[in-house]
PDB file of C-alpha atoms and ligand atoms in Angstrom:
ATOM      1  CA  MET A 300     -36.350  30.243   8.860  1.00  0.00           C
ATOM      2  CA  ALA A 301     -36.582  26.820   6.519  1.00  0.00           C
ATOM      3  CA  ASN A 302     -39.206  26.547   4.643  1.00  0.00           C
ATOM      4  CA  LYS A 303     -40.864  23.304   6.326  1.00  0.00           C
ATOM      5  CA  GLU A 304     -41.046  25.959   9.307  1.00  0.00           C
ATOM      6  CA  LYS A 305     -42.869  28.349   7.263  1.00  0.00           C
ATOM      7  CA  VAL A 306     -45.680  26.426   5.689  1.00  0.00           C
ATOM      8  CA  LYS A 307     -46.064  25.376   9.480  1.00  0.00           C
ATOM      9  CA  GLU A 308     -46.500  28.884  10.489  1.00  0.00           C
ATOM     10  CA  ILE A 309     -49.223  29.290   7.745  1.00  0.00           C
ATOM     11  CA  PHE A 310     -50.438  26.408   8.812  1.00  0.00           C
ATOM     12  CA  SER A 311     -50.695  27.543  12.746  1.00  0.00           C
ATOM     13  CA  ARG A 312     -52.133  30.393  11.984  1.00  0.00           C
ATOM     14  CA  ILE A 313     -55.020  29.270   9.718  1.00  0.00           C
ATOM     15  CA  LYS A 314     -55.540  26.520  12.929  1.00  0.00           C
ATOM     16  CA  SER A 315     -55.364  29.688  15.123  1.00  0.00           C
ATOM     17  CA  GLU A 316     -58.253  31.000  13.821  1.00  0.00           C
ATOM     18  CA  GLY A 317     -60.256  27.829  14.136  1.00  0.00           C
ATOM     19  CA  ARG A 318     -60.251  26.816   9.977  1.00  0.00           C
ATOM     20  CA  SER A 319     -59.549  24.228   8.520  1.00  0.00           C
ATOM     21  CA  TYR A 320     -60.200  25.418   5.072  1.00  0.00           C
ATOM     22  CA  VAL A 321     -57.161  26.924   3.501  1.00  0.00           C
ATOM     23  CA  LEU A 322     -58.104  30.846   1.850  1.00  0.00           C
ATOM     24  CA  GLU A 323     -56.500  30.018  -2.073  1.00  0.00           C
ATOM     25  CA  HIS A 324     -53.682  32.989  -1.435  1.00  0.00           C
ATOM     26  CA  GLU A 325     -52.451  30.953   2.001  1.00  0.00           C
ATOM     27  CA  ALA A 326     -52.425  27.363  -0.011  1.00  0.00           C
ATOM     28  CA  LYS A 327     -50.477  29.065  -2.581  1.00  0.00           C
ATOM     29  CA  GLU A 328     -48.307  30.638  -0.492  1.00  0.00           C
ATOM     30  CA  ALA A 329     -47.639  26.952   0.778  1.00  0.00           C
ATOM     31  CA  LEU A 330     -46.801  25.264  -2.289  1.00  0.00           C
ATOM     32  CA  SER A 331     -44.213  28.396  -3.973  1.00  0.00           C
ATOM     33  CA  LEU A 332     -42.515  27.767  -0.484  1.00  0.00           C
ATOM     34  CA  TYR A 333     -41.960  23.991  -1.582  1.00  0.00           C
ATOM     35  CA  GLY A 334     -40.982  24.957  -5.095  1.00  0.00           C
ATOM     36  CA  ILE A 335     -44.792  24.724  -6.940  1.00  0.00           C
ATOM     37  CA  ASN A 336     -45.115  27.794  -9.691  1.00  0.00           C
ATOM     38  CA  THR A 337     -48.318  30.051  -9.244  1.00  0.00           C
ATOM     39  CA  THR A 338     -49.807  33.014 -10.552  1.00  0.00           C
ATOM     40  CA  ARG A 339     -48.445  36.160  -9.020  1.00  0.00           C
ATOM     41  CA  GLU A 340     -50.995  38.124  -7.408  1.00  0.00           C
ATOM     42  CA  ALA A 341     -51.981  40.706  -4.684  1.00  0.00           C
ATOM     43  CA  ILE A 342     -54.614  40.820  -2.099  1.00  0.00           C
ATOM     44  CA  CYS A 343     -56.621  43.796  -2.427  1.00  0.00           C
ATOM     45  CA  LYS A 344     -59.023  45.527  -0.286  1.00  0.00           C
ATOM     46  CA  THR A 345     -60.206  48.425  -2.252  1.00  0.00           C
ATOM     47  CA  SER A 346     -60.708  49.223  -6.105  1.00  0.00           C
ATOM     48  CA  ASP A 347     -57.931  51.624  -6.101  1.00  0.00           C
ATOM     49  CA  GLU A 348     -55.489  48.868  -4.858  1.00  0.00           C
ATOM     50  CA  ALA A 349     -56.746  46.760  -6.848  1.00  0.00           C
ATOM     51  CA  VAL A 350     -56.224  48.417 -10.128  1.00  0.00           C
ATOM     52  CA  LYS A 351     -53.092  49.677  -8.705  1.00  0.00           C
ATOM     53  CA  ALA A 352     -51.678  45.687  -8.475  1.00  0.00           C
ATOM     54  CA  GLY A 353     -53.966  45.135 -12.237  1.00  0.00           C
ATOM     55  CA  GLU A 354     -51.558  47.419 -13.339  1.00  0.00           C
ATOM     56  CA  LYS A 355     -48.391  46.328 -12.086  1.00  0.00           C
ATOM     57  CA  ILE A 356     -49.166  42.364 -12.528  1.00  0.00           C
ATOM     58  CA  GLY A 357     -49.967  43.243 -16.506  1.00  0.00           C
ATOM     59  CA  PHE A 358     -53.375  43.267 -18.035  1.00  0.00           C
ATOM     60  CA  PRO A 359     -55.027  41.093 -18.679  1.00  0.00           C
ATOM     61  CA  VAL A 360     -56.028  39.737 -14.880  1.00  0.00           C
ATOM     62  CA  VAL A 361     -58.428  38.034 -13.156  1.00  0.00           C
ATOM     63  CA  LEU A 362     -60.637  38.969 -10.144  1.00  0.00           C
ATOM     64  CA  LYS A 363     -61.710  36.424  -7.734  1.00  0.00           C
ATOM     65  CA  VAL A 364     -63.429  36.822  -3.526  1.00  0.00           C
ATOM     66  CA  VAL A 365     -61.290  36.434  -0.895  1.00  0.00           C
ATOM     67  CA  SER A 366     -63.523  34.701   1.978  1.00  0.00           C
ATOM     68  CA  PRO A 367     -63.132  31.882   4.314  1.00  0.00           C
ATOM     69  CA  ASP A 368     -66.800  31.464   3.796  1.00  0.00           C
ATOM     70  CA  VAL A 369     -66.371  30.941   0.215  1.00  0.00           C
ATOM     71  CA  VAL A 370     -65.181  27.557  -0.731  1.00  0.00           C
ATOM     72  CA  HIS A 371     -66.482  27.519  -4.279  1.00  0.00           C
ATOM     73  CA  LYS A 372     -65.412  30.689  -5.608  1.00  0.00           C
ATOM     74  CA  THR A 373     -67.056  30.425  -9.364  1.00  0.00           C
ATOM     75  CA  ASP A 374     -70.860  29.747  -7.563  1.00  0.00           C
ATOM     76  CA  SER A 375     -71.319  32.486  -5.848  1.00  0.00           C
ATOM     77  CA  GLY A 376     -70.140  34.930  -8.605  1.00  0.00           C
ATOM     78  CA  GLY A 377     -66.393  35.385  -7.531  1.00  0.00           C
ATOM     79  CA  VAL A 378     -64.659  34.660 -10.156  1.00  0.00           C
ATOM     80  CA  LYS A 379     -63.761  37.356 -13.136  1.00  0.00           C
ATOM     81  CA  VAL A 380     -61.913  36.575 -15.723  1.00  0.00           C
ATOM     82  CA  GLY A 381     -59.895  38.274 -18.771  1.00  0.00           C
ATOM     83  CA  ILE A 382     -60.043  41.282 -17.292  1.00  0.00           C
ATOM     84  CA  LYS A 383     -57.823  44.313 -20.021  1.00  0.00           C
ATOM     85  CA  SER A 384     -58.352  47.746 -18.228  1.00  0.00           C
ATOM     86  CA  LYS A 385     -58.730  49.925 -15.673  1.00  0.00           C
ATOM     87  CA  GLU A 386     -62.280  50.060 -15.966  1.00  0.00           C
ATOM     88  CA  GLU A 387     -63.150  46.772 -16.781  1.00  0.00           C
ATOM     89  CA  LEU A 388     -61.210  45.886 -13.158  1.00  0.00           C
ATOM     90  CA  GLU A 389     -63.196  48.509 -11.334  1.00  0.00           C
ATOM     91  CA  LYS A 390     -66.618  47.062 -12.945  1.00  0.00           C
ATOM     92  CA  ALA A 391     -66.004  43.241 -11.826  1.00  0.00           C
ATOM     93  CA  PHE A 392     -64.071  44.350  -8.432  1.00  0.00           C
ATOM     94  CA  LYS A 393     -67.957  45.651  -8.208  1.00  0.00           C
ATOM     95  CA  GLU A 394     -69.644  43.307  -9.471  1.00  0.00           C
ATOM     96  CA  ILE A 395     -67.889  40.690  -7.174  1.00  0.00           C
ATOM     97  CA  ILE A 396     -68.670  42.522  -3.827  1.00  0.00           C
ATOM     98  CA  GLU A 397     -72.673  42.683  -4.751  1.00  0.00           C
ATOM     99  CA  ASN A 398     -72.575  38.940  -6.318  1.00  0.00           C
ATOM    100  CA  GLN A 399     -71.215  38.124  -2.762  1.00  0.00           C
ATOM    101  CA  LYS A 400     -74.119  40.505  -0.981  1.00  0.00           C
ATOM    102  CA  LYS A 401     -76.768  38.505  -3.080  1.00  0.00           C
ATOM    103  CA  PHE A 402     -74.944  35.343  -2.090  1.00  0.00           C
ATOM    104  CA  ASN A 403     -74.364  35.590   1.600  1.00  0.00           C
ATOM    105  CA  PRO A 404     -74.363  38.438   3.213  1.00  0.00           C
ATOM    106  CA  LYS A 405     -73.055  37.158   5.939  1.00  0.00           C
ATOM    107  CA  ALA A 406     -69.548  36.246   4.358  1.00  0.00           C
ATOM    108  CA  ASP A 407     -66.702  37.935   6.108  1.00  0.00           C
ATOM    109  CA  ILE A 408     -64.815  38.732   3.004  1.00  0.00           C
ATOM    110  CA  ARG A 409     -61.214  39.587   3.360  1.00  0.00           C
ATOM    111  CA  GLY A 410     -60.014  41.202  -0.083  1.00  0.00           C
ATOM    112  CA  ILE A 411     -59.742  40.429  -3.682  1.00  0.00           C
ATOM    113  CA  SER A 412     -57.242  38.583  -5.008  1.00  0.00           C
ATOM    114  CA  VAL A 413     -55.960  39.842  -7.992  1.00  0.00           C
ATOM    115  CA  GLN A 414     -53.530  37.547  -9.945  1.00  0.00           C
ATOM    116  CA  GLU A 415     -52.039  37.470 -13.364  1.00  0.00           C
ATOM    117  CA  MET A 416     -53.933  34.949 -16.728  1.00  0.00           C
ATOM    118  CA  ALA A 417     -52.110  31.892 -16.628  1.00  0.00           C
ATOM    119  CA  LYS A 418     -52.745  30.572 -19.800  1.00  0.00           C
ATOM    120  CA  GLY A 419     -51.975  26.691 -22.075  1.00  0.00           C
ATOM    121  CA  GLU A 420     -53.437  23.613 -21.373  1.00  0.00           C
ATOM    122  CA  GLU A 421     -55.621  23.329 -17.909  1.00  0.00           C
ATOM    123  CA  ILE A 422     -54.888  19.884 -15.789  1.00  0.00           C
ATOM    124  CA  ILE A 423     -55.311  18.671 -12.504  1.00  0.00           C
ATOM    125  CA  ILE A 424     -53.877  18.351  -9.734  1.00  0.00           C
ATOM    126  CA  GLY A 425     -55.697  16.796  -5.998  1.00  0.00           C
ATOM    127  CA  ALA A 426     -54.590  15.200  -3.616  1.00  0.00           C
ATOM    128  CA  VAL A 427     -57.046  12.490  -1.110  1.00  0.00           C
ATOM    129  CA  LYS A 428     -56.482  10.544   1.850  1.00  0.00           C
ATOM    130  CA  ASP A 429     -56.488   6.741   1.313  1.00  0.00           C
ATOM    131  CA  PRO A 430     -57.821   5.380   4.565  1.00  0.00           C
ATOM    132  CA  GLN A 431     -55.601   2.465   4.427  1.00  0.00           C
ATOM    133  CA  PHE A 432     -52.781   3.273   2.482  1.00  0.00           C
ATOM    134  CA  GLY A 433     -52.224   6.822   3.021  1.00  0.00           C
ATOM    135  CA  PRO A 434     -52.374   9.679   0.488  1.00  0.00           C
ATOM    136  CA  MET A 435     -52.924   9.720  -3.108  1.00  0.00           C
ATOM    137  CA  VAL A 436     -52.023  12.157  -5.246  1.00  0.00           C
ATOM    138  CA  MET A 437     -54.269  12.412  -8.505  1.00  0.00           C
ATOM    139  CA  PHE A 438     -53.079  13.686 -12.227  1.00  0.00           C
ATOM    140  CA  GLY A 439     -56.076  14.793 -14.629  1.00  0.00           C
ATOM    141  CA  ILE A 440     -56.475  17.103 -17.923  1.00  0.00           C
ATOM    142  CA  GLY A 441     -59.191  20.048 -17.123  1.00  0.00           C
ATOM    143  CA  GLY A 442     -62.692  20.412 -18.416  1.00  0.00           C
ATOM    144  CA  ILE A 443     -64.135  17.047 -19.806  1.00  0.00           C
ATOM    145  CA  PHE A 444     -61.999  15.026 -19.698  1.00  0.00           C
ATOM    146  CA  VAL A 445     -61.875  14.687 -15.912  1.00  0.00           C
ATOM    147  CA  GLU A 446     -65.253  15.420 -15.490  1.00  0.00           C
ATOM    148  CA  ILE A 447     -67.045  12.911 -18.064  1.00  0.00           C
ATOM    149  CA  PHE A 448     -64.756  10.756 -19.269  1.00  0.00           C
ATOM    150  CA  LYS A 449     -62.983  10.580 -15.776  1.00  0.00           C
ATOM    151  CA  ASP A 450     -59.390  10.025 -17.215  1.00  0.00           C
ATOM    152  CA  VAL A 451     -57.281  10.402 -14.200  1.00  0.00           C
ATOM    153  CA  SER A 452     -54.019   8.485 -12.448  1.00  0.00           C
ATOM    154  CA  TYR A 453     -53.574   8.317  -9.040  1.00  0.00           C
ATOM    155  CA  ARG A 454     -50.290   6.754  -7.307  1.00  0.00           C
ATOM    156  CA  LEU A 455     -49.941   6.497  -3.513  1.00  0.00           C
ATOM    157  CA  ILE A 456     -46.883   9.427  -2.423  1.00  0.00           C
ATOM    158  CA  PRO A 457     -44.244   9.216  -2.277  1.00  0.00           C
ATOM    159  CA  ILE A 458     -43.460   9.958  -6.335  1.00  0.00           C
ATOM    160  CA  GLU A 459     -39.924   9.363  -8.071  1.00  0.00           C
ATOM    161  CA  LYS A 460     -39.407  10.852 -11.673  1.00  0.00           C
ATOM    162  CA  ILE A 461     -40.557   7.625 -13.562  1.00  0.00           C
ATOM    163  CA  ASP A 462     -44.108   7.312 -10.967  1.00  0.00           C
ATOM    164  CA  ALA A 463     -44.955  10.819 -12.559  1.00  0.00           C
ATOM    165  CA  GLU A 464     -43.595   9.529 -16.031  1.00  0.00           C
ATOM    166  CA  GLU A 465     -46.588   6.685 -16.276  1.00  0.00           C
ATOM    167  CA  MET A 466     -48.792   9.510 -13.994  1.00  0.00           C
ATOM    168  CA  ILE A 467     -48.810  11.755 -17.364  1.00  0.00           C
ATOM    169  CA  SER A 468     -48.264   9.440 -20.346  1.00  0.00           C
ATOM    170  CA  GLU A 469     -50.870   6.457 -18.786  1.00  0.00           C
ATOM    171  CA  ILE A 470     -54.104   9.001 -19.367  1.00  0.00           C
ATOM    172  CA  LYS A 471     -55.725   8.692 -22.291  1.00  0.00           C
ATOM    173  CA  GLY A 472     -55.846  12.773 -23.074  1.00  0.00           C
ATOM    174  CA  TYR A 473     -52.370  12.621 -23.096  1.00  0.00           C
ATOM    175  CA  PRO A 474     -51.311  13.311 -26.974  1.00  0.00           C
ATOM    176  CA  LEU A 475     -53.097  17.180 -25.777  1.00  0.00           C
ATOM    177  CA  LEU A 476     -50.240  17.843 -23.743  1.00  0.00           C
ATOM    178  CA  CYS A 477     -47.941  16.145 -26.598  1.00  0.00           C
ATOM    179  CA  GLY A 478     -49.315  18.741 -29.660  1.00  0.00           C
ATOM    180  CA  ALA A 479     -51.632  16.573 -30.938  1.00  0.00           C
ATOM    181  CA  ARG A 480     -54.668  18.737 -33.380  1.00  0.00           C
ATOM    182  CA  GLY A 481     -51.611  21.046 -34.458  1.00  0.00           C
ATOM    183  CA  LYS A 482     -51.855  22.181 -30.396  1.00  0.00           C
ATOM    184  CA  GLU A 483     -47.863  23.279 -29.007  1.00  0.00           C
ATOM    185  CA  ALA A 484     -46.703  20.679 -27.452  1.00  0.00           C
ATOM    186  CA  VAL A 485     -46.369  21.386 -23.305  1.00  0.00           C
ATOM    187  CA  ASN A 486     -43.294  21.039 -20.891  1.00  0.00           C
ATOM    188  CA  LEU A 487     -43.858  18.007 -19.872  1.00  0.00           C
ATOM    189  CA  GLU A 488     -40.845  18.358 -17.123  1.00  0.00           C
ATOM    190  CA  SER A 489     -43.396  20.906 -15.042  1.00  0.00           C
ATOM    191  CA  ILE A 490     -45.239  18.609 -14.784  1.00  0.00           C
ATOM    192  CA  LYS A 491     -43.712  16.310 -13.771  1.00  0.00           C
ATOM    193  CA  ALA A 492     -41.693  18.592 -11.075  1.00  0.00           C
ATOM    194  CA  THR A 493     -45.320  19.831  -9.783  1.00  0.00           C
ATOM    195  CA  LEU A 494     -45.792  15.857  -9.168  1.00  0.00           C
ATOM    196  CA  GLN A 495     -43.230  14.707  -7.584  1.00  0.00           C
ATOM    197  CA  ASN A 496     -43.226  18.423  -5.064  1.00  0.00           C
ATOM    198  CA  VAL A 497     -46.976  17.764  -4.264  1.00  0.00           C
ATOM    199  CA  SER A 498     -45.823  14.530  -3.073  1.00  0.00           C
ATOM    200  CA  LYS A 499     -42.947  16.401  -0.062  1.00  0.00           C
ATOM    201  CA  PHE A 500     -45.461  18.168   0.723  1.00  0.00           C
ATOM    202  CA  LEU A 501     -47.776  16.420   1.646  1.00  0.00           C
ATOM    203  CA  ILE A 502     -45.256  13.907   3.061  1.00  0.00           C
ATOM    204  CA  ASP A 503     -44.089  16.978   5.294  1.00  0.00           C
ATOM    205  CA  PHE A 504     -47.512  17.687   6.164  1.00  0.00           C
ATOM    206  CA  ASP A 505     -49.602  14.451   7.015  1.00  0.00           C
ATOM    207  CA  GLU A 506     -52.504  17.197   8.170  1.00  0.00           C
ATOM    208  CA  ILE A 507     -53.408  17.949   4.796  1.00  0.00           C
ATOM    209  CA  LYS A 508     -57.007  15.988   4.118  1.00  0.00           C
ATOM    210  CA  GLU A 509     -58.051  16.828   0.973  1.00  0.00           C
ATOM    211  CA  MET A 510     -56.196  19.377  -1.882  1.00  0.00           C
ATOM    212  CA  ASP A 511     -56.754  20.229  -5.216  1.00  0.00           C
ATOM    213  CA  LEU A 512     -54.887  22.375  -7.520  1.00  0.00           C
ATOM    214  CA  ASN A 513     -57.363  23.021  -9.843  1.00  0.00           C
ATOM    215  CA  PRO A 514     -56.649  24.084 -12.833  1.00  0.00           C
ATOM    216  CA  ILE A 515     -53.477  24.284 -12.957  1.00  0.00           C
ATOM    217  CA  PHE A 516     -51.958  25.762 -16.407  1.00  0.00           C
ATOM    218  CA  VAL A 517     -49.325  24.753 -18.327  1.00  0.00           C
ATOM    219  CA  ASN A 518     -47.685  25.559 -22.214  1.00  0.00           C
ATOM    220  CA  LYS A 519     -44.191  24.867 -23.777  1.00  0.00           C
ATOM    221  CA  GLU A 520     -42.904  26.879 -20.877  1.00  0.00           C
ATOM    222  CA  LYS A 521     -44.457  25.749 -17.571  1.00  0.00           C
ATOM    223  CA  ALA A 522     -47.048  24.486 -15.173  1.00  0.00           C
ATOM    224  CA  THR A 523     -48.598  27.427 -13.370  1.00  0.00           C
ATOM    225  CA  VAL A 524     -51.232  27.012 -10.060  1.00  0.00           C
ATOM    226  CA  ALA A 525     -53.879  29.061 -10.610  1.00  0.00           C
ATOM    227  CA  ASP A 526     -56.348  27.445  -8.159  1.00  0.00           C
ATOM    228  CA  ALA A 527     -55.415  25.994  -4.807  1.00  0.00           C
ATOM    229  CA  ARG A 528     -58.173  24.364  -2.242  1.00  0.00           C
ATOM    230  CA  ILE A 529     -56.655  22.555   0.808  1.00  0.00           C
ATOM    231  CA  PHE A 530     -58.687  21.026   3.464  1.00  0.00           C
ATOM    232  CA  ILE A 531     -56.358  20.578   6.486  1.00  0.00           C
TER     233      ILE A 531
HETATM  234  P1  ADP B1819     -63.232  27.891  -8.108  1.00  0.00           P
HETATM  235  O1  ADP B1819     -63.331  28.505  -6.666  1.00  0.00           O
HETATM  236  O2  ADP B1819     -64.626  28.400  -8.759  1.00  0.00           O
HETATM  237  O3  ADP B1819     -62.984  26.914  -8.234  1.00  0.00           O
HETATM  238  P2  ADP B1819     -60.869  29.167  -9.854  1.00  0.00           P
HETATM  239  O4  ADP B1819     -60.056  29.547  -9.256  1.00  0.00           O
HETATM  240  O5  ADP B1819     -60.793  27.706 -10.533  1.00  0.00           O
HETATM  241  O6  ADP B1819     -62.821  29.064  -8.743  1.00  0.00           O
HETATM  242  O7  ADP B1819     -61.285  29.687 -11.239  1.00  0.00           O
HETATM  243  C1  ADP B1819     -62.387  29.567 -11.553  1.00  0.00           C
HETATM  244  C2  ADP B1819     -62.087  29.062 -13.264  1.00  0.00           C
HETATM  245  O8  ADP B1819     -61.310  30.710 -13.993  1.00  0.00           O
HETATM  246  C3  ADP B1819     -60.955  28.206 -13.552  1.00  0.00           C
HETATM  247  O9  ADP B1819     -60.895  27.329 -13.816  1.00  0.00           O
HETATM  248  C4  ADP B1819     -60.475  28.382 -14.144  1.00  0.00           C
HETATM  249  O10 ADP B1819     -60.456  28.745 -16.396  1.00  0.00           O
HETATM  250  C5  ADP B1819     -60.020  30.362 -14.252  1.00  0.00           C
HETATM  251  N1  ADP B1819     -59.405  30.503 -13.869  1.00  0.00           N
HETATM  252  C6  ADP B1819     -59.400  30.876 -12.128  1.00  0.00           C
HETATM  253  N2  ADP B1819     -58.295  31.942 -12.120  1.00  0.00           N
HETATM  254  C7  ADP B1819     -57.233  31.726 -13.329  1.00  0.00           C
HETATM  255  C8  ADP B1819     -55.692  32.642 -13.655  1.00  0.00           C
HETATM  256  N3  ADP B1819     -55.139  33.306 -12.558  1.00  0.00           N
HETATM  257  N4  ADP B1819     -55.266  33.041 -15.016  1.00  0.00           N
HETATM  258  C9  ADP B1819     -56.625  31.712 -15.535  1.00  0.00           C
HETATM  259  N5  ADP B1819     -57.964  31.548 -15.557  1.00  0.00           N
HETATM  260  C10 ADP B1819     -58.053  31.531 -14.508  1.00  0.00           C
HETATM  261 MG1   MG B1820     -61.139  26.044  -9.066  1.00  0.00          MG
END
């Protein structure tokens, strides 16, 4: 089956459940079918299963709540990063479940995602729909650059390589990606490829209302999507 068809299936399954919020792992599955690199991960129902997944993926790992009722996972105490051992993982698993009970006892918890801990600079790629011009892609560097300095660039789709290059180089934080302040330069090609693949994804799926890949970690080797929030 063509990858577009596979993504269609994922989205129709979500719609048939009456949902518009695409869960992180569903969004990552769809994105990876469009050539976008995402964290290795497993959705686990029990602590024992999560330990096995953690050992297979390799510590350190990240644990996150998987629930259609939790859109902002950190706000509900649903994210634990830097888990280095079986013991830490068991504790984090328990804490996430307890936090959800406190935060929203009625939340439908589908499991806990155990994922590889990505490394590098945090960047953001987002998409919003302009009522007149259609989907626009946003690019920025994570943290204060986006939140405080609003240091972002926008382009309408389709995004060609030259557009991706401009989007990356026109933000003020660009030197940070090129090895400023003793940091290692990141793989800019992987960011360009991700922007172009996001553009292809948006062209094929008009039903995407909003998309937020935040953060994506980029280092000298590659870009890896660590969190993906999509609404259809
Ligand atoms: P939220 O739903 O709150 O946006 P995220 O999945 O973005 O949850 O996780 C919160 C933060 O935890 C991220 O901004 C990032 O800094 C860190 N994080 C999440 N997943 C990973 C990962 N796989 N590797 C490394 N850091 C991660
Ligand atoms: Mg996030």
